[in-house]
XYZ file of C-alpha atoms in Angstrom:
218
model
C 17.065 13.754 -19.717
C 14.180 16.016 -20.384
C 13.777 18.467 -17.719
C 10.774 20.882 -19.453
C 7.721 18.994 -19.168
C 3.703 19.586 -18.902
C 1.297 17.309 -17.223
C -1.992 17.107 -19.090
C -5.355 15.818 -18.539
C -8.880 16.217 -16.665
C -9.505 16.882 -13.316
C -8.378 13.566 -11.485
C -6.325 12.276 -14.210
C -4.077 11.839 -11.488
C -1.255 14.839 -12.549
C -0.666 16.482 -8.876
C 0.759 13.580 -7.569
C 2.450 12.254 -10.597
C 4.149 15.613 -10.466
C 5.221 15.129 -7.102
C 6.637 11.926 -7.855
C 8.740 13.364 -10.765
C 10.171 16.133 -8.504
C 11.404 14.036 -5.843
C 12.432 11.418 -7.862
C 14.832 13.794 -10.778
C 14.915 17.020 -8.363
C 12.993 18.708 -11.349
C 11.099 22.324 -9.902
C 7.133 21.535 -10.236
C 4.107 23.835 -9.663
C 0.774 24.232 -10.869
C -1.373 27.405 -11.402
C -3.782 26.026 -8.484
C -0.584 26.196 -6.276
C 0.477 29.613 -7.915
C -3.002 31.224 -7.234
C -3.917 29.533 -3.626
C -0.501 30.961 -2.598
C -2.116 34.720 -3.600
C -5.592 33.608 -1.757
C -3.668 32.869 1.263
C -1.795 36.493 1.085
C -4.843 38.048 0.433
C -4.260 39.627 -2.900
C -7.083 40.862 -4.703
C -5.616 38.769 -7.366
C -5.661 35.992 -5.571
C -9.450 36.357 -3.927
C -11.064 36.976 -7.243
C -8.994 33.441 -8.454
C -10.449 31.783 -5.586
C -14.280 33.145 -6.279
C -14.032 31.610 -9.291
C -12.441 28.042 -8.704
C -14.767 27.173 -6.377
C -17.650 27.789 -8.902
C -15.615 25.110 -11.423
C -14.706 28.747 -13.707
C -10.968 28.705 -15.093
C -9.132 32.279 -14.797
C -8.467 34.108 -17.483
C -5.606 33.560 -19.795
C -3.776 36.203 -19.036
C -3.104 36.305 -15.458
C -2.449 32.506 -15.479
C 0.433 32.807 -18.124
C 1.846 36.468 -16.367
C 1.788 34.229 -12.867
C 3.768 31.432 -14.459
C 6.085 33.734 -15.994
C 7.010 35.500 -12.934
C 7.462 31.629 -11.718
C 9.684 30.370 -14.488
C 11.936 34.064 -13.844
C 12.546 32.904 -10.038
C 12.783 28.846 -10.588
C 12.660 27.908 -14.045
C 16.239 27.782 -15.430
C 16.867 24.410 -14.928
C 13.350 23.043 -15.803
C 10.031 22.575 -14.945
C 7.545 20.484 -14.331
C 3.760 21.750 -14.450
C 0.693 20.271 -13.509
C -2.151 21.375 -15.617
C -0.852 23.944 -17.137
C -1.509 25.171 -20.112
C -5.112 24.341 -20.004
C -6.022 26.294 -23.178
C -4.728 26.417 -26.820
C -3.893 29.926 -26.412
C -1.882 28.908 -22.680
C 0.302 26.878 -24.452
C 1.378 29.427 -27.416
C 1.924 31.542 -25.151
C 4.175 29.135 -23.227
C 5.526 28.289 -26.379
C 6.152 31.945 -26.896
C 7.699 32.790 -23.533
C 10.287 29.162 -23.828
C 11.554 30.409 -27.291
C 12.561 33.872 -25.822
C 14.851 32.141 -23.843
C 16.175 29.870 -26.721
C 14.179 26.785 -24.850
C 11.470 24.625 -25.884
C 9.437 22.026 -24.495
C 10.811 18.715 -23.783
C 7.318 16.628 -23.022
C 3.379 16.948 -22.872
C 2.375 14.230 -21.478
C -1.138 13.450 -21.656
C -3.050 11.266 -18.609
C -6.020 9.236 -20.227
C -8.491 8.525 -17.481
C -11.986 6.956 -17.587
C -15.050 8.901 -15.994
C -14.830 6.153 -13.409
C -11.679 6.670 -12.804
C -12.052 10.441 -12.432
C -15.355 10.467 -10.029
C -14.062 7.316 -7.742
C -10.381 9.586 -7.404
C -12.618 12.833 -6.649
C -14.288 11.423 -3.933
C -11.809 10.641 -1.994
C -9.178 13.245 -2.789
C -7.318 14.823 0.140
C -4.699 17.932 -0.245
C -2.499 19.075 1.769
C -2.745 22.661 2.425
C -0.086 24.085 3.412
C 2.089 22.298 0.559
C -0.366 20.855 -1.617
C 0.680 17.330 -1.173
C -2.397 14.904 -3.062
C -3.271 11.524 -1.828
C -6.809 9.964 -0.647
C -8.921 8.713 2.231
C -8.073 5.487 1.700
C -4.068 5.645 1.432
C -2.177 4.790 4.339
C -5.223 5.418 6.358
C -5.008 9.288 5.911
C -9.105 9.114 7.086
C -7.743 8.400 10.782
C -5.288 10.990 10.871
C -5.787 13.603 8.393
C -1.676 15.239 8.609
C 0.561 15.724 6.054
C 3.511 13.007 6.134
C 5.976 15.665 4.340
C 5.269 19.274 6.276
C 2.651 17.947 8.924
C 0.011 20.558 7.732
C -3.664 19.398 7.371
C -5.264 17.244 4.992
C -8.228 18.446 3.340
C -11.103 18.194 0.916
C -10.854 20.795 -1.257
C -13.984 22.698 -2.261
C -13.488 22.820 -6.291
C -13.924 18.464 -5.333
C -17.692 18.426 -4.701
C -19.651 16.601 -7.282
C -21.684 20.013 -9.135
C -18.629 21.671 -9.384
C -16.727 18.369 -10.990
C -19.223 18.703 -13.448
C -18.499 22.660 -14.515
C -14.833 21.360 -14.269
C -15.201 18.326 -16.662
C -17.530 20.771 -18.887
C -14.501 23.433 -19.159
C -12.037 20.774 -19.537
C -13.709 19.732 -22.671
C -14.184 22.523 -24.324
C -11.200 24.471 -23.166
C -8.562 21.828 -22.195
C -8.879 18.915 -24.851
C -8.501 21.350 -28.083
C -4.530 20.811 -26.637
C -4.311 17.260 -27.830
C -4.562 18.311 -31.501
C -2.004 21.476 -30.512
C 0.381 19.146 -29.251
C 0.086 16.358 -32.157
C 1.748 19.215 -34.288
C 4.930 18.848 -32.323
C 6.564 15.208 -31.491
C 6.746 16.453 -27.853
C 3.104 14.953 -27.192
C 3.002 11.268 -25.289
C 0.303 9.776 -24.473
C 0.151 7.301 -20.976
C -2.892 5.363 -18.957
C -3.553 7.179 -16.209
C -6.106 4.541 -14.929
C -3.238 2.119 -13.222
C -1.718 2.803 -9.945
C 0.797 5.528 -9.587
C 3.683 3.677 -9.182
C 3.088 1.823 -12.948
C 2.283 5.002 -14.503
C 4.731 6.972 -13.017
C 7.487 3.788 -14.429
C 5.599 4.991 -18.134
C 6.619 8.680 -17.094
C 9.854 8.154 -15.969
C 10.619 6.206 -18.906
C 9.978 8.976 -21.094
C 11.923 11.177 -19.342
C 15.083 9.716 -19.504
C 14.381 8.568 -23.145
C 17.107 10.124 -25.690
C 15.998 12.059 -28.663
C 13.104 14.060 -29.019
């Protein structure tokens, strides 16, 4: 089974809760550098504020406290795999990931890449809800979450995050471009890249992803 996998794709593509389904369906450890860096916010590092200042304006923080975070993370959870959502989101993210795997004679199992449609990523925006106190993702119209906004796995509020309003999509979409699609070609160099639809349902994509995970070989 592969247990060291990234979740790729643009904002809505659909990776938080395809991560959550891999987690708590193969008991693989999952974070993201949003949850990684709203955990600082909420301590009240300066790390963590200056993060936050620039999320909300659709910015993506730098390089190098992004891979130093998910370092410390891999150190305290990591040894038995991983599952991250949206990270690396740069070229130089994922060398350095690369980098950080081969110190400890690893390497990565699985990129998988979410192709969504613009449609698919405004309609999914709009009606994005988060958890958070645990980050759980789901929308307004699932299980009618717009009549009682709680989370069904830690009962903490449901809420629409800030980096989900329609100007700062667009910064988002406009980073992801530039920054976050050079990866496709990174990860075409190694047979670890997949490709799946992320437009269907969850439950049909996340049959695709589970697929690959328990595929044999490389």
């Amino acid at each position: 089974m592969k247990s060291r996998i990234v979740l790729l794709g643009a904002p809505g593509s659909g990776k938080g809760t395809q991560a959550e389904m891999i987690t708590r369906h193969f008991a693989i450890p999952v974070t993201s550098t949003g949850t990684i860096l709203r955990r600082e916010r909420d301590l009240g590092t300066a790390l963590g504020l200056q993060a936050d200042q620039i999320s909300k304006q659709g910015g993506l923080v730098s390089d190098e406290i992004i891979v130093k975070l998910i370092e410390d993370w891999l150190n305290l959870h990591g040894e038995n795999g991983f599952v991250f959502d949206g990270f690396p989101r740069t070229v130089p993210q994922a060398e350095r990931l690369d980098e950080i795997l081969k110190k400890r004679g690893k390497r990565l199992d699985l990129a998988v890449w979410l192709e969504v449609s613009e449609e698919t990523i405004q309609n999914r925006i709009a009606c994005r809800l988060q958890c958070r106190r645990c980050d759980f993702t789901t929308s307004l119209t699932s299980a009618h979450f717009s009549e009682r906004s709680v989370c069904p796995y830690c009962d903490g509020p449901l809420i629409r995050r800030e980096d989900d309003d329609a100007a700062v999509l667009q910064n988002r979409l406009a980073e992801f471009r530039n920054k976050t699609e050079p990866l496709l070609s990174f990860y075409e160099q190694s047979s670890a890249l997949r490709r799946v639809d992320g437009n269907r349902d969850r439950e049909t994509v996340f049959s695709d992803l589970a697929a690959l995970i328990e595929e044999e070989g490389a």
